[in-house]
PDB file of C-alpha atoms in Angstrom:
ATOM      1  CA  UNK A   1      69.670 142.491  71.816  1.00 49.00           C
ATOM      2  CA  UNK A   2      67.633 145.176  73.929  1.00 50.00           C
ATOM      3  CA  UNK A   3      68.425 145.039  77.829  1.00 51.00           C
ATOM      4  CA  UNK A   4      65.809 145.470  79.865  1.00 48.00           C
ATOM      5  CA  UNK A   5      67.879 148.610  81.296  1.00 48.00           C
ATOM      6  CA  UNK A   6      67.438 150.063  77.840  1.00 50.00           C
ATOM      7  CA  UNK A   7      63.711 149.864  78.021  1.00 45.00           C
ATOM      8  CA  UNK A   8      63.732 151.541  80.860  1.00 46.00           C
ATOM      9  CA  UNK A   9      65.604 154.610  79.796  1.00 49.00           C
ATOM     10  CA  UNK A  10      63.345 155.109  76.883  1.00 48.00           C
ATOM     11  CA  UNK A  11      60.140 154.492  79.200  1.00 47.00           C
ATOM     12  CA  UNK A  12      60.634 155.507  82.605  1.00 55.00           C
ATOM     13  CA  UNK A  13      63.581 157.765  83.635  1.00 56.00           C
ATOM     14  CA  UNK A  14      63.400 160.403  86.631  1.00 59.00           C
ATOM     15  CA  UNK A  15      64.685 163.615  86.236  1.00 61.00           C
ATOM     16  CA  UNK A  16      67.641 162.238  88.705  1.00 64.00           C
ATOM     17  CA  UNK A  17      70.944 163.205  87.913  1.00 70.00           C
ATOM     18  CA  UNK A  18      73.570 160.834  87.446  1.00 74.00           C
ATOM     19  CA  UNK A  19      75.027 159.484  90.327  1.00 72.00           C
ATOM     20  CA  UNK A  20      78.514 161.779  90.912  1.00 77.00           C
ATOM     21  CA  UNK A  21      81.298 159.877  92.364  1.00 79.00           C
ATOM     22  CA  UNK A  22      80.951 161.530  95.643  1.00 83.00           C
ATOM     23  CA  UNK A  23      77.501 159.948  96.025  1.00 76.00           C
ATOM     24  CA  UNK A  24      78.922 156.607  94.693  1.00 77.00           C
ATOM     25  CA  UNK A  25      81.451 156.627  97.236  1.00 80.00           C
ATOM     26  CA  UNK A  26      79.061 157.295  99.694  1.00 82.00           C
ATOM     27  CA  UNK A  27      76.511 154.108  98.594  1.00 79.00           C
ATOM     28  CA  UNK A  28      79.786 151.933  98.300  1.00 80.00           C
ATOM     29  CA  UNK A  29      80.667 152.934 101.983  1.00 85.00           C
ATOM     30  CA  UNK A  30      77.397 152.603 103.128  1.00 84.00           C
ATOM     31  CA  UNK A  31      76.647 149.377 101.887  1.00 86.00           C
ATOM     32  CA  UNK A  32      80.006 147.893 103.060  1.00 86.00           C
ATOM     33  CA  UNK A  33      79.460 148.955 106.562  1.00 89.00           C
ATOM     34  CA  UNK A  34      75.518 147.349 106.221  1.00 88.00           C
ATOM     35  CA  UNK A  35      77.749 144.399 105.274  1.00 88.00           C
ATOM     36  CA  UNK A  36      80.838 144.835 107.907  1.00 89.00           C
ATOM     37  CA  UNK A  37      78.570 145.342 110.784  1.00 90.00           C
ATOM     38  CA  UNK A  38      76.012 142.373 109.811  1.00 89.00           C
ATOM     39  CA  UNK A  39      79.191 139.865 109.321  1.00 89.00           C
ATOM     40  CA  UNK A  40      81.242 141.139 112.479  1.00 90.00           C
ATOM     41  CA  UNK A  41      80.730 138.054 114.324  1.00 89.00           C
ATOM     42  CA  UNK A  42      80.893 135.740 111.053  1.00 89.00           C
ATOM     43  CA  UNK A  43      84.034 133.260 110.515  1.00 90.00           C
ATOM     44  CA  UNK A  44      86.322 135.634 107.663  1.00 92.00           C
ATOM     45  CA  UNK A  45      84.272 133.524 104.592  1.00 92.00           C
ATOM     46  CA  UNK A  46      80.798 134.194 105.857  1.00 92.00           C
ATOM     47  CA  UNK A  47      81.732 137.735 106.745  1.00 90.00           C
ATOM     48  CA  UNK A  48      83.316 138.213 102.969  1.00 90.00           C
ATOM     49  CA  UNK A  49      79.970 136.305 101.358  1.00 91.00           C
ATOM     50  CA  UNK A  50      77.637 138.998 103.685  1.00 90.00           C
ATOM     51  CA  UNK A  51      80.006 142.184 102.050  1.00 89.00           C
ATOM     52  CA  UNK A  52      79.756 140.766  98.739  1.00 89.00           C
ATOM     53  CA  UNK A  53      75.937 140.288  99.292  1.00 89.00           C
ATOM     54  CA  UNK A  54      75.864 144.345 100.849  1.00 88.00           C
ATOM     55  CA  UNK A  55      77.294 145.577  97.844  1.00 86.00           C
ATOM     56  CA  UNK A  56      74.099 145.381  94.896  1.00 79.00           C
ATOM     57  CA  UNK A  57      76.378 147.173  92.152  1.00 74.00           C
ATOM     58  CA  UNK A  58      76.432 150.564  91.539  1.00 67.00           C
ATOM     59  CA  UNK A  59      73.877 150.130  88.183  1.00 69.00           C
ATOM     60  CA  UNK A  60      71.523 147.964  89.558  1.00 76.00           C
ATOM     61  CA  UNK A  61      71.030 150.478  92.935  1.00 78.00           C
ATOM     62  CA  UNK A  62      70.825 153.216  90.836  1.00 78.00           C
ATOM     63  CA  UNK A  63      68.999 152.070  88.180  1.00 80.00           C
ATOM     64  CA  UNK A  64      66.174 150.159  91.338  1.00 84.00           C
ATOM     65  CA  UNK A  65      66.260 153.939  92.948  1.00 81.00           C
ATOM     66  CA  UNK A  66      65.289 155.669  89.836  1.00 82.00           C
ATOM     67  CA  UNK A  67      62.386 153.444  89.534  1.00 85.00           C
ATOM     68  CA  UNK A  68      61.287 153.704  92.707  1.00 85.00           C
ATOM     69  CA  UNK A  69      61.546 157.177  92.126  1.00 83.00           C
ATOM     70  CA  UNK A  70      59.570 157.114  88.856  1.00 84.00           C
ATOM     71  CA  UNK A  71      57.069 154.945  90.273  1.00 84.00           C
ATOM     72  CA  UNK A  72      56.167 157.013  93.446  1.00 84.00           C
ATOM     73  CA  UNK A  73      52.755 158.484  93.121  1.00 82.00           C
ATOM     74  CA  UNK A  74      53.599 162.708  93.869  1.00 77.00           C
ATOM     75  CA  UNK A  75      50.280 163.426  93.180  1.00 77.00           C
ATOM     76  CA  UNK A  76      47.428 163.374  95.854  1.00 74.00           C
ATOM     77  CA  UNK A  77      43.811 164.583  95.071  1.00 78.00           C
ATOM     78  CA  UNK A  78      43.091 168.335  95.279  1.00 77.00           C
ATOM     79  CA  UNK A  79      40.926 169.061  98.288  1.00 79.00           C
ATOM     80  CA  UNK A  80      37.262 170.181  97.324  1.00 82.00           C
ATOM     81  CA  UNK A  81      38.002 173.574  98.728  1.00 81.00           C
ATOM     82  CA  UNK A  82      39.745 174.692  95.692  1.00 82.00           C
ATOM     83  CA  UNK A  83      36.670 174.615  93.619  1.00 86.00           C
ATOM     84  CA  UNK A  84      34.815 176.318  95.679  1.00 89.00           C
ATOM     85  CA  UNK A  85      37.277 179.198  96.621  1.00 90.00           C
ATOM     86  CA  UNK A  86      37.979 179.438  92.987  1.00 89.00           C
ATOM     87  CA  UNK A  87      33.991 180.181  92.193  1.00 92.00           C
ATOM     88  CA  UNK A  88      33.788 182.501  95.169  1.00 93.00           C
ATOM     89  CA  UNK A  89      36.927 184.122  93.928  1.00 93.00           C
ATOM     90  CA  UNK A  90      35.505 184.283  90.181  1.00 95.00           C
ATOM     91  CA  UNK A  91      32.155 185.656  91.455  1.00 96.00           C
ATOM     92  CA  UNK A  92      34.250 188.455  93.438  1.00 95.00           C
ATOM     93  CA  UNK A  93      36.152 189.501  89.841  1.00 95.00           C
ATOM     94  CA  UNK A  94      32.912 189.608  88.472  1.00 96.00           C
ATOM     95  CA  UNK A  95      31.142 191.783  90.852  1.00 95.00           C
ATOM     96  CA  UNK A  96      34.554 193.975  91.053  1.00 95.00           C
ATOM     97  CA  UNK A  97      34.135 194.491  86.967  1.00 96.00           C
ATOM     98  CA  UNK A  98      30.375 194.967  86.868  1.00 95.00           C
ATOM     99  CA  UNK A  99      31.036 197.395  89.410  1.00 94.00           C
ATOM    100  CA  UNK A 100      33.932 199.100  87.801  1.00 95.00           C
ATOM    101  CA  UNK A 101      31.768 198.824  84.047  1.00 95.00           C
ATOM    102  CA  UNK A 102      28.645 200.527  85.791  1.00 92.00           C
ATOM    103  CA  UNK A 103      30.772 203.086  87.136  1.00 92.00           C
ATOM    104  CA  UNK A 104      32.255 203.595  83.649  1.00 92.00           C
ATOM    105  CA  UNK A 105      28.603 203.689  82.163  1.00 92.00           C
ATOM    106  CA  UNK A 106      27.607 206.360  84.717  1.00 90.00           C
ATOM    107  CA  UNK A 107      30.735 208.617  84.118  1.00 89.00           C
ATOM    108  CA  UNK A 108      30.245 208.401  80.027  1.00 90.00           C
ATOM    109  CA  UNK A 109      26.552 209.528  80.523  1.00 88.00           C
ATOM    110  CA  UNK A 110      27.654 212.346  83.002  1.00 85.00           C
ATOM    111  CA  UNK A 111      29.794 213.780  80.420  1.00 87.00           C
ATOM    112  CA  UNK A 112      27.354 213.487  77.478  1.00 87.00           C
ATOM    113  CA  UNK A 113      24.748 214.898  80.066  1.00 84.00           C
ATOM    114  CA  UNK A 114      22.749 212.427  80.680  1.00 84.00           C
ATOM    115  CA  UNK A 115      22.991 211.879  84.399  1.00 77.00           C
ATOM    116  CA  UNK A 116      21.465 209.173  86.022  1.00 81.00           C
ATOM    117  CA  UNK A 117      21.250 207.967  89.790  1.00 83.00           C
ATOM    118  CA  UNK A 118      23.161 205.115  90.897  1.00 84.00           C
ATOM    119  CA  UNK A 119      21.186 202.894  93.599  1.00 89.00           C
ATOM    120  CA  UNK A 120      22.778 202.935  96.684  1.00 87.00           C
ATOM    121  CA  UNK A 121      23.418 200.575  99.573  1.00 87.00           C
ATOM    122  CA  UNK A 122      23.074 202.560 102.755  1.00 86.00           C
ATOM    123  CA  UNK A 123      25.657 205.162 102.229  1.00 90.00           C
ATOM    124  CA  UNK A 124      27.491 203.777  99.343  1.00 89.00           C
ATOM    125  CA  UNK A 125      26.716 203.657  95.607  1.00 90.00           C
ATOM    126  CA  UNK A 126      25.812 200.436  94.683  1.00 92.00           C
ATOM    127  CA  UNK A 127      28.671 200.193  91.801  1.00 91.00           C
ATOM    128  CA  UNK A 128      31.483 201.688  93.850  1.00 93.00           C
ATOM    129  CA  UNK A 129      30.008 199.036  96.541  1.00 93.00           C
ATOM    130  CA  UNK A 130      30.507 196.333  93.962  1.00 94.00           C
ATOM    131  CA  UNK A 131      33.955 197.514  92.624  1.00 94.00           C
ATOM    132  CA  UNK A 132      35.285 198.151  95.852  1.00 94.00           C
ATOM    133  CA  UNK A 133      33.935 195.183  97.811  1.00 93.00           C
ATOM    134  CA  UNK A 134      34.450 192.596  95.496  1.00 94.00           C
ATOM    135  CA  UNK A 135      38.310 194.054  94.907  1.00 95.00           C
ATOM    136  CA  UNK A 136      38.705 193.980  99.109  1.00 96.00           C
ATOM    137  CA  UNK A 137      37.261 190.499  99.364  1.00 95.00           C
ATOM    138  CA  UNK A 138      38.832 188.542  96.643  1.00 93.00           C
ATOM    139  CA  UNK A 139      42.202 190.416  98.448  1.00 95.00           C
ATOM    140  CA  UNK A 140      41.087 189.017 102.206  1.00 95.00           C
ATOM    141  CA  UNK A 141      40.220 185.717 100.439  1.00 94.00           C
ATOM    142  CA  UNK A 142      43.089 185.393  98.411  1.00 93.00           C
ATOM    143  CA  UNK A 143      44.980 185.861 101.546  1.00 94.00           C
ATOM    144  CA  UNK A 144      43.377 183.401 103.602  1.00 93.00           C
ATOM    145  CA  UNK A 145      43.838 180.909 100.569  1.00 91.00           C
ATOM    146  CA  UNK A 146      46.998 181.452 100.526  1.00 91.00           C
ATOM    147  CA  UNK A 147      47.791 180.776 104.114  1.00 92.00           C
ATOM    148  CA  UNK A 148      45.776 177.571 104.109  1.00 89.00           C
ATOM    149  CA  UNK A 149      47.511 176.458 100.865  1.00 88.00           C
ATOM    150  CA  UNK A 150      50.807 176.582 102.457  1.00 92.00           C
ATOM    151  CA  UNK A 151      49.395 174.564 105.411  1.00 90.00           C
ATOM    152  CA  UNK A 152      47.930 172.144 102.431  1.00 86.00           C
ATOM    153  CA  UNK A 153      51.633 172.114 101.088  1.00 87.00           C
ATOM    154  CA  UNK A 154      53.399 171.594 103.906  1.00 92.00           C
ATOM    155  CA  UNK A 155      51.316 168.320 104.773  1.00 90.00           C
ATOM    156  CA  UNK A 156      51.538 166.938 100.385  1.00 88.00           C
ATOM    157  CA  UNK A 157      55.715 167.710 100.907  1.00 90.00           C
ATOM    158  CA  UNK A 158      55.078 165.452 104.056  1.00 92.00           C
ATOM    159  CA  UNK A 159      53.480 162.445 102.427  1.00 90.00           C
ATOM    160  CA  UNK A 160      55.219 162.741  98.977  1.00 89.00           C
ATOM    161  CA  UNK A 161      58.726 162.586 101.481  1.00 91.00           C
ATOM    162  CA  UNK A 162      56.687 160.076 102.900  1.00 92.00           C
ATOM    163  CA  UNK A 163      55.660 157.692  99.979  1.00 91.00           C
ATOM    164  CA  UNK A 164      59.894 158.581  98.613  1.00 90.00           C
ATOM    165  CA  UNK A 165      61.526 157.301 101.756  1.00 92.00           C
ATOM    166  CA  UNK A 166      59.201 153.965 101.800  1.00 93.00           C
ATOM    167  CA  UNK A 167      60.016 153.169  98.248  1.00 91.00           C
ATOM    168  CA  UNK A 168      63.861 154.391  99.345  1.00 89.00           C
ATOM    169  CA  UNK A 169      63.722 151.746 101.840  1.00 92.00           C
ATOM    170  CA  UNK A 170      61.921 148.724  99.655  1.00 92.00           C
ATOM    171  CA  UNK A 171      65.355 150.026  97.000  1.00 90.00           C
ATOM    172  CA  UNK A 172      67.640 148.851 100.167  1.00 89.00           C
ATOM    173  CA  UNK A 173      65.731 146.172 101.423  1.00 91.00           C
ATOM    174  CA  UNK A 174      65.487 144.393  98.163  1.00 90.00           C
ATOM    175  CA  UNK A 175      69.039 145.081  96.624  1.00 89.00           C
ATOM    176  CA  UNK A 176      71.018 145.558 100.047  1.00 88.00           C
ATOM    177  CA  UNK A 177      69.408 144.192 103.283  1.00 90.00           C
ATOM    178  CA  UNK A 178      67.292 141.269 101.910  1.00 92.00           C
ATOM    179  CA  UNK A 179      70.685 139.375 100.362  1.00 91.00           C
ATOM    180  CA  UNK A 180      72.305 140.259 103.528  1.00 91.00           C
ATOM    181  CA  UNK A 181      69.877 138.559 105.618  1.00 93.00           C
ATOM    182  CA  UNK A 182      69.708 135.658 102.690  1.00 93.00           C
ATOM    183  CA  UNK A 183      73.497 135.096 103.269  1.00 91.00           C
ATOM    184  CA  UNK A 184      73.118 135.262 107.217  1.00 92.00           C
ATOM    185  CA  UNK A 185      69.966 132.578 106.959  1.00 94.00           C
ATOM    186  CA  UNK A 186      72.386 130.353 105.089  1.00 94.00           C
ATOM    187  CA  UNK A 187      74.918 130.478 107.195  1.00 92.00           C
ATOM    188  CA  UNK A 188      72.799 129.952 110.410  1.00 92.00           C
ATOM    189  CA  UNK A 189      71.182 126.529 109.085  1.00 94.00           C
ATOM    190  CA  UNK A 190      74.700 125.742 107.801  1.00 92.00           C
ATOM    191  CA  UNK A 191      75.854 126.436 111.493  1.00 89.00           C
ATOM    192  CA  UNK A 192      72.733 124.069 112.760  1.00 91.00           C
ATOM    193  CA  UNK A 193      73.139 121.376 110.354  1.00 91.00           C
ATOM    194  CA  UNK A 194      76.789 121.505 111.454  1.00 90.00           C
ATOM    195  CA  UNK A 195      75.837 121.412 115.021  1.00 88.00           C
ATOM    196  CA  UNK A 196      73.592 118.606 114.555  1.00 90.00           C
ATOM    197  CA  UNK A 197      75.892 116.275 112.343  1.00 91.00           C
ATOM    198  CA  UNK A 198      78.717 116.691 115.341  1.00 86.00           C
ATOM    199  CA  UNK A 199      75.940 116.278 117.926  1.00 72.00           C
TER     200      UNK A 199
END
């Protein structure tokens, strides 16, 4: 038959590497010290049932974290901004190629002797005013973009790290912590019934 593990390589893997036995050495030792420290004060068969409970095996972890992985959402909306600095910045090419055409126009008529006057904006010639300012501006915006995009980046890291460690932590609650505290519960209304039957 098909295990459900074997649905889930075909139809949601991560791009996470296989576990190295470094890093499985480091869950194993992890867990069993979840499990050591939560059974410390536990008589020696409640402290063996809590490390037996700490340890989820080294599939099903891996197999829970690369779902959780999968099923984080990395992508967040893309701020309005973009649109409109991309227009401005498309209007700015524009102007800069109109500017550098017209300037190309006026050249080719100047050598087949045709001159003709440019318009001019105060001092400077309205097509060396387009090709000039439109190549300075989309430079200043692009670098203004730029510096606010890292800003943007830094905070989307921040939340995507953000959104990871939560589904990190629902991994260990539900595979390490939450039969931990399941063995723990059992033993403390063992320990009360116990109590009350002598009592």
């Amino acid at each position: 038959g098909i295990a459900p593990s074997d649905v889930r390589a075909v139809l949601g893997r991560s791009s996470l590497p296989t576990p190295t036995p470094a890093a499985r050495a480091n869950v194993h030792l992890a867990t069993r010290q979840v499990g050591e420290a939560a059974g410390a004060s536990l008589p020696q068969r409640w402290a063996d049932a809590v490390l037996e409970a700490a340890d989820p095996g080294e599939d099903n972890l891996s197999d829970a974290l690369d779902q959780a992985v999968v099923a984080t959402p990395l992508r967040t909306r893309a701020p309005g901004w973009w649109a409109v600095m991309g227009a401005v910045q498309l209007l700015l090419v524009a102007a800069a190629v109109v500017g550098l055409l017209w300037l190309a126009l006026l050249a080719v008529l100047g050598w087949v002797q045709m001159p003709v006057d440019a318009p001019f904006w105060g001092p400077v010639p309205v097509p060396l005013a387009l090709l000039g300012g439109g190549m300075l501006a989309g430079l200043l915006l692009a670098l203004v973009v730029s510096a606010v995009a890292r800003v943007g980046a830094r905070r989307r890291r921040r939340l995507v790290e953000e959104r990871l460690d939560e589904a990190i932590d629902e991994v260990s609650y539900q595979h390490v912590r939450r039969p931990v505290l399941a063995v723990l519960d059992r033993h403390e209304r063992t320990r009360q019934h116990l109590e009350r039957a002598a009592g």
